[in-house]
CSV table of C-alpha atoms in Angstrom, one decimal:
chain,number,residue,atom,x,y,z
X,1,UNK,CA,0.0,0.0,0.0
X,2,UNK,CA,0.9,3.6,-0.2
X,3,UNK,CA,3.6,4.8,2.2
X,4,UNK,CA,4.5,8.3,3.2
X,5,UNK,CA,7.9,8.8,4.8
X,6,UNK,CA,8.8,12.0,6.7
X,7,UNK,CA,12.2,13.1,7.9
X,8,UNK,CA,13.6,14.1,10.3
X,9,UNK,CA,11.6,12.6,13.1
X,10,UNK,CA,12.9,15.3,15.5
X,11,UNK,CA,14.5,18.7,15.0
X,12,UNK,CA,15.6,21.1,17.8
X,13,UNK,CA,16.6,24.6,16.8
X,14,UNK,CA,17.5,27.9,18.3
X,15,UNK,CA,15.0,30.6,17.9
X,16,UNK,CA,15.7,32.5,14.7
X,17,UNK,CA,17.2,29.5,12.9
X,18,UNK,CA,15.5,28.0,9.8
X,19,UNK,CA,13.7,24.6,9.8
X,20,UNK,CA,12.8,22.1,7.0
X,21,UNK,CA,10.9,18.9,7.0
X,22,UNK,CA,10.7,16.5,4.0
X,23,UNK,CA,8.1,14.1,2.9
X,24,UNK,CA,8.4,11.3,0.3
X,25,UNK,CA,5.7,9.0,-1.1
X,26,UNK,CA,6.2,5.6,-2.5
X,27,UNK,CA,3.5,6.5,-5.1
X,28,UNK,CA,2.5,9.5,-7.2
X,29,UNK,CA,0.1,11.7,-5.3
X,30,UNK,CA,-3.0,13.6,-6.4
X,31,UNK,CA,-2.3,16.2,-3.7
X,32,UNK,CA,-0.4,16.6,-0.5
X,33,UNK,CA,-1.6,18.3,2.7
X,34,UNK,CA,0.3,19.7,5.7
X,35,UNK,CA,-0.9,19.8,9.3
X,36,UNK,CA,0.5,21.1,12.6
X,37,UNK,CA,-0.2,19.6,15.9
X,38,UNK,CA,0.7,21.6,19.0
X,39,UNK,CA,1.8,19.6,22.1
X,40,UNK,CA,-1.3,18.1,23.7
X,41,UNK,CA,-3.5,19.3,20.8
X,42,UNK,CA,-5.0,18.0,17.7
X,43,UNK,CA,-3.8,18.4,14.1
X,44,UNK,CA,-4.7,21.6,12.3
X,45,UNK,CA,-4.8,21.9,8.5
X,46,UNK,CA,-2.2,24.3,7.1
X,47,UNK,CA,-2.3,23.9,3.3
X,48,UNK,CA,-3.0,21.7,0.3
X,49,UNK,CA,-0.7,21.4,-2.7
X,50,UNK,CA,-2.1,20.0,-6.0
X,51,UNK,CA,0.0,21.0,-9.0
X,52,UNK,CA,3.4,19.6,-9.9
X,53,UNK,CA,6.2,21.9,-8.8
X,54,UNK,CA,3.7,24.1,-6.8
X,55,UNK,CA,5.1,26.5,-4.2
X,56,UNK,CA,2.9,28.2,-1.7
X,57,UNK,CA,3.8,30.6,1.1
X,58,UNK,CA,2.1,31.5,4.4
X,59,UNK,CA,4.1,34.2,6.1
X,60,UNK,CA,7.3,32.5,7.2
X,61,UNK,CA,6.2,29.0,6.0
X,62,UNK,CA,7.1,27.8,2.5
X,63,UNK,CA,5.5,24.6,1.1
X,64,UNK,CA,6.8,22.9,-2.1
X,65,UNK,CA,5.4,20.0,-4.1
X,66,UNK,CA,7.9,18.1,-6.2
X,67,UNK,CA,7.8,17.9,-10.0
X,68,UNK,CA,7.1,14.2,-9.9
X,69,UNK,CA,4.4,14.7,-7.2
X,70,UNK,CA,6.1,12.2,-5.0
X,71,UNK,CA,7.8,14.5,-2.5
X,72,UNK,CA,7.1,17.7,-0.6
X,73,UNK,CA,8.8,20.0,1.9
X,74,UNK,CA,7.9,22.5,4.5
X,75,UNK,CA,10.4,25.3,5.3
X,76,UNK,CA,10.1,27.7,8.2
X,77,UNK,CA,12.2,30.8,8.1
X,78,UNK,CA,13.5,32.3,11.4
X,79,UNK,CA,11.6,30.0,13.7
X,80,UNK,CA,9.8,31.3,16.7
X,81,UNK,CA,8.7,29.6,19.9
X,82,UNK,CA,5.1,29.6,18.6
X,83,UNK,CA,6.3,27.2,15.8
X,84,UNK,CA,6.8,24.4,18.3
X,85,UNK,CA,4.8,21.3,17.5
X,86,UNK,CA,4.6,18.2,15.2
X,87,UNK,CA,4.3,18.8,11.5
X,88,UNK,CA,2.6,16.1,9.4
X,89,UNK,CA,2.4,15.7,5.7
X,90,UNK,CA,-0.5,13.6,4.3
X,91,UNK,CA,-0.7,12.3,0.8
X,92,UNK,CA,-3.8,11.6,-1.3
X,93,UNK,CA,-3.7,9.1,-4.2
X,94,UNK,CA,-6.3,9.4,-6.9
X,95,UNK,CA,-8.7,6.8,-8.2
X,96,UNK,CA,-10.3,4.4,-5.8
X,97,UNK,CA,-7.7,5.0,-3.0
X,98,UNK,CA,-8.8,8.5,-2.0
X,99,UNK,CA,-8.1,8.5,1.7
X,100,UNK,CA,-5.2,10.4,3.2
X,101,UNK,CA,-2.1,8.6,4.3
X,102,UNK,CA,-0.2,10.5,7.0
X,103,UNK,CA,3.6,10.6,7.5
X,104,UNK,CA,4.8,10.0,11.1
X,105,UNK,CA,5.5,13.7,11.5
X,106,UNK,CA,8.5,15.9,12.5
X,107,UNK,CA,8.6,17.2,16.1
X,108,UNK,CA,10.0,20.7,16.1
X,109,UNK,CA,11.3,22.2,19.4
X,110,UNK,CA,12.6,25.7,19.6
X,111,UNK,CA,15.0,27.0,22.2
X,112,UNK,CA,14.3,30.7,23.1
D,1,UNK,CA,-19.3,28.0,15.7
D,2,UNK,CA,-18.9,25.1,13.3
D,3,UNK,CA,-16.7,22.3,14.3
D,4,UNK,CA,-16.2,18.7,15.5
D,5,UNK,CA,-16.9,17.7,19.0
D,6,UNK,CA,-15.4,14.5,20.5
D,7,UNK,CA,-16.4,13.2,23.9
D,8,UNK,CA,-15.3,12.3,26.4
D,9,UNK,CA,-11.9,13.9,26.5
D,10,UNK,CA,-10.5,11.2,28.8
D,11,UNK,CA,-11.9,7.6,29.1
D,12,UNK,CA,-10.8,4.8,31.2
D,13,UNK,CA,-11.8,1.2,30.3
D,14,UNK,CA,-11.5,-2.0,32.1
D,15,UNK,CA,-10.1,-5.0,30.2
D,16,UNK,CA,-12.9,-6.9,28.5
D,17,UNK,CA,-15.3,-3.9,28.2
D,18,UNK,CA,-16.5,-2.3,25.1
D,19,UNK,CA,-16.5,1.5,25.0
D,20,UNK,CA,-18.0,4.0,22.5
D,21,UNK,CA,-16.3,7.3,21.6
D,22,UNK,CA,-18.6,10.0,20.3
D,23,UNK,CA,-17.9,12.3,17.3
D,24,UNK,CA,-20.4,14.9,16.2
D,25,UNK,CA,-19.9,17.6,13.5
D,26,UNK,CA,-22.0,20.5,12.4
D,27,UNK,CA,-19.9,21.4,9.3
D,28,UNK,CA,-22.2,19.6,6.9
D,29,UNK,CA,-19.2,17.5,5.8
D,30,UNK,CA,-19.9,14.3,3.9
D,31,UNK,CA,-16.8,12.4,4.9
D,32,UNK,CA,-15.8,11.4,8.4
D,33,UNK,CA,-12.7,9.5,9.7
D,34,UNK,CA,-11.3,7.9,12.8
D,35,UNK,CA,-7.6,7.9,13.5
D,36,UNK,CA,-5.5,6.4,16.2
D,37,UNK,CA,-2.4,8.2,17.3
D,38,UNK,CA,0.4,6.5,19.3
D,39,UNK,CA,3.7,8.2,20.3
D,40,UNK,CA,6.1,8.1,17.3
D,41,UNK,CA,3.5,6.3,15.1
D,42,UNK,CA,1.8,9.3,13.5
D,43,UNK,CA,-1.9,8.9,12.6
D,44,UNK,CA,-3.3,5.5,11.5
D,45,UNK,CA,-6.7,5.2,9.9
D,46,UNK,CA,-9.2,3.0,11.6
D,47,UNK,CA,-12.4,3.6,9.7
D,48,UNK,CA,-13.8,6.2,7.3
D,49,UNK,CA,-17.2,7.0,5.8
D,50,UNK,CA,-17.9,9.0,2.7
D,51,UNK,CA,-21.7,9.1,3.0
D,52,UNK,CA,-24.4,8.1,5.4
D,53,UNK,CA,-25.0,4.4,6.0
D,54,UNK,CA,-21.7,3.5,4.3
D,55,UNK,CA,-18.3,3.1,5.8
D,56,UNK,CA,-15.0,1.4,5.0
D,57,UNK,CA,-12.2,-0.2,6.9
D,58,UNK,CA,-9.0,1.6,7.2
D,59,UNK,CA,-5.5,0.2,7.9
D,60,UNK,CA,-6.1,-0.9,11.5
D,61,UNK,CA,-9.8,-1.7,11.7
D,62,UNK,CA,-9.5,-5.0,13.7
D,63,UNK,CA,-11.1,-4.7,17.2
D,64,UNK,CA,-13.1,-1.6,16.2
D,65,UNK,CA,-16.6,-0.9,14.9
D,66,UNK,CA,-18.4,2.2,13.6
D,67,UNK,CA,-21.8,3.3,12.4
D,68,UNK,CA,-23.0,6.2,10.3
D,69,UNK,CA,-26.7,6.6,10.7
D,70,UNK,CA,-26.6,10.4,10.5
D,71,UNK,CA,-24.5,12.7,8.5
D,72,UNK,CA,-23.5,14.6,11.7
D,73,UNK,CA,-22.4,11.6,13.8
D,74,UNK,CA,-19.8,8.9,13.5
D,75,UNK,CA,-19.3,7.0,16.8
D,76,UNK,CA,-16.4,4.5,17.2
D,77,UNK,CA,-16.7,1.5,19.4
D,78,UNK,CA,-13.5,0.0,20.8
D,79,UNK,CA,-14.3,-3.6,21.5
D,80,UNK,CA,-12.8,-6.1,23.9
D,81,UNK,CA,-11.2,-7.7,20.8
D,82,UNK,CA,-8.8,-4.7,20.5
D,83,UNK,CA,-5.7,-6.0,22.2
D,84,UNK,CA,-3.9,-2.7,22.7
D,85,UNK,CA,-6.6,0.0,22.9
D,86,UNK,CA,-4.7,2.6,25.0
D,87,UNK,CA,-4.2,5.5,22.6
D,88,UNK,CA,-5.2,9.0,21.5
D,89,UNK,CA,-8.3,8.8,19.2
D,90,UNK,CA,-9.0,11.5,16.7
D,91,UNK,CA,-12.1,12.1,14.6
D,92,UNK,CA,-12.0,14.2,11.5
D,93,UNK,CA,-14.3,15.3,8.7
D,94,UNK,CA,-13.9,16.8,5.3
D,95,UNK,CA,-15.6,17.9,2.2
D,96,UNK,CA,-15.3,15.4,-0.6
D,97,UNK,CA,-15.7,16.7,-4.1
D,98,UNK,CA,-15.9,14.6,-7.3
D,99,UNK,CA,-14.2,16.0,-10.3
D,100,UNK,CA,-12.0,15.0,-13.2
D,101,UNK,CA,-13.0,11.3,-12.5
D,102,UNK,CA,-11.6,11.4,-9.0
D,103,UNK,CA,-12.8,12.0,-5.5
D,104,UNK,CA,-10.9,14.9,-3.9
D,105,UNK,CA,-10.7,15.3,-0.2
D,106,UNK,CA,-10.1,18.9,1.1
D,107,UNK,CA,-8.3,19.7,4.3
D,108,UNK,CA,-9.5,17.7,7.3
D,109,UNK,CA,-11.0,19.3,10.4
D,110,UNK,CA,-10.1,17.4,13.5
D,111,UNK,CA,-11.8,17.1,16.8
D,112,UNK,CA,-9.9,17.6,20.0
D,113,UNK,CA,-9.5,13.9,20.6
D,114,UNK,CA,-10.3,11.3,23.2
D,115,UNK,CA,-7.5,9.7,25.3
D,116,UNK,CA,-8.4,6.1,26.1
D,117,UNK,CA,-6.6,4.2,28.8
D,118,UNK,CA,-7.2,0.6,29.7
D,119,UNK,CA,-6.9,0.0,33.5
């Protein structure tokens, strides 16, 4: 079945440093979504990427979808303590298999 | 305010008991999902439902059951057959749109979760 791998599993940074998490799928995706889960909270939808090579920005967050639609990345510029949490990617395959498959997430901690 | 409500927030179960976790949404979403989250395991799909009176098994359905009698409600029963039920359970919903021959799920809205502990 479809697998979505996410690296790194953990990342600790100093406040102000940049952060990137990477997501790779074993199959071509229809779209990819990104979620953030604060400690003790629930996942919150951040964004969805659909087109090959798509790049979207949300303030300090930059999301990319690979040309082959099998990988994606989330980059945070100048991290802040409010960025702490686990970032999940989730891929959707087309056709009959239309349910999301989540990566295991990257836990980001930020030292003030 | 529209959203998803999960109850209870914390639940303790004795071994051998069945328990039911509630999930209600007022977002008018067609699709609803149940995920299980364990430390370091990410989110694993238990069951999902695209329309009322229809649901499908996810990746780890053994020991669980669901029903979808109303669009707003998707309760999950953790049965005594589930060998390791202690986990954080998350319910989610989404709009599903059919287009270009495919079914597209838009961003999921998650409930705040239920922490189940077997005692």
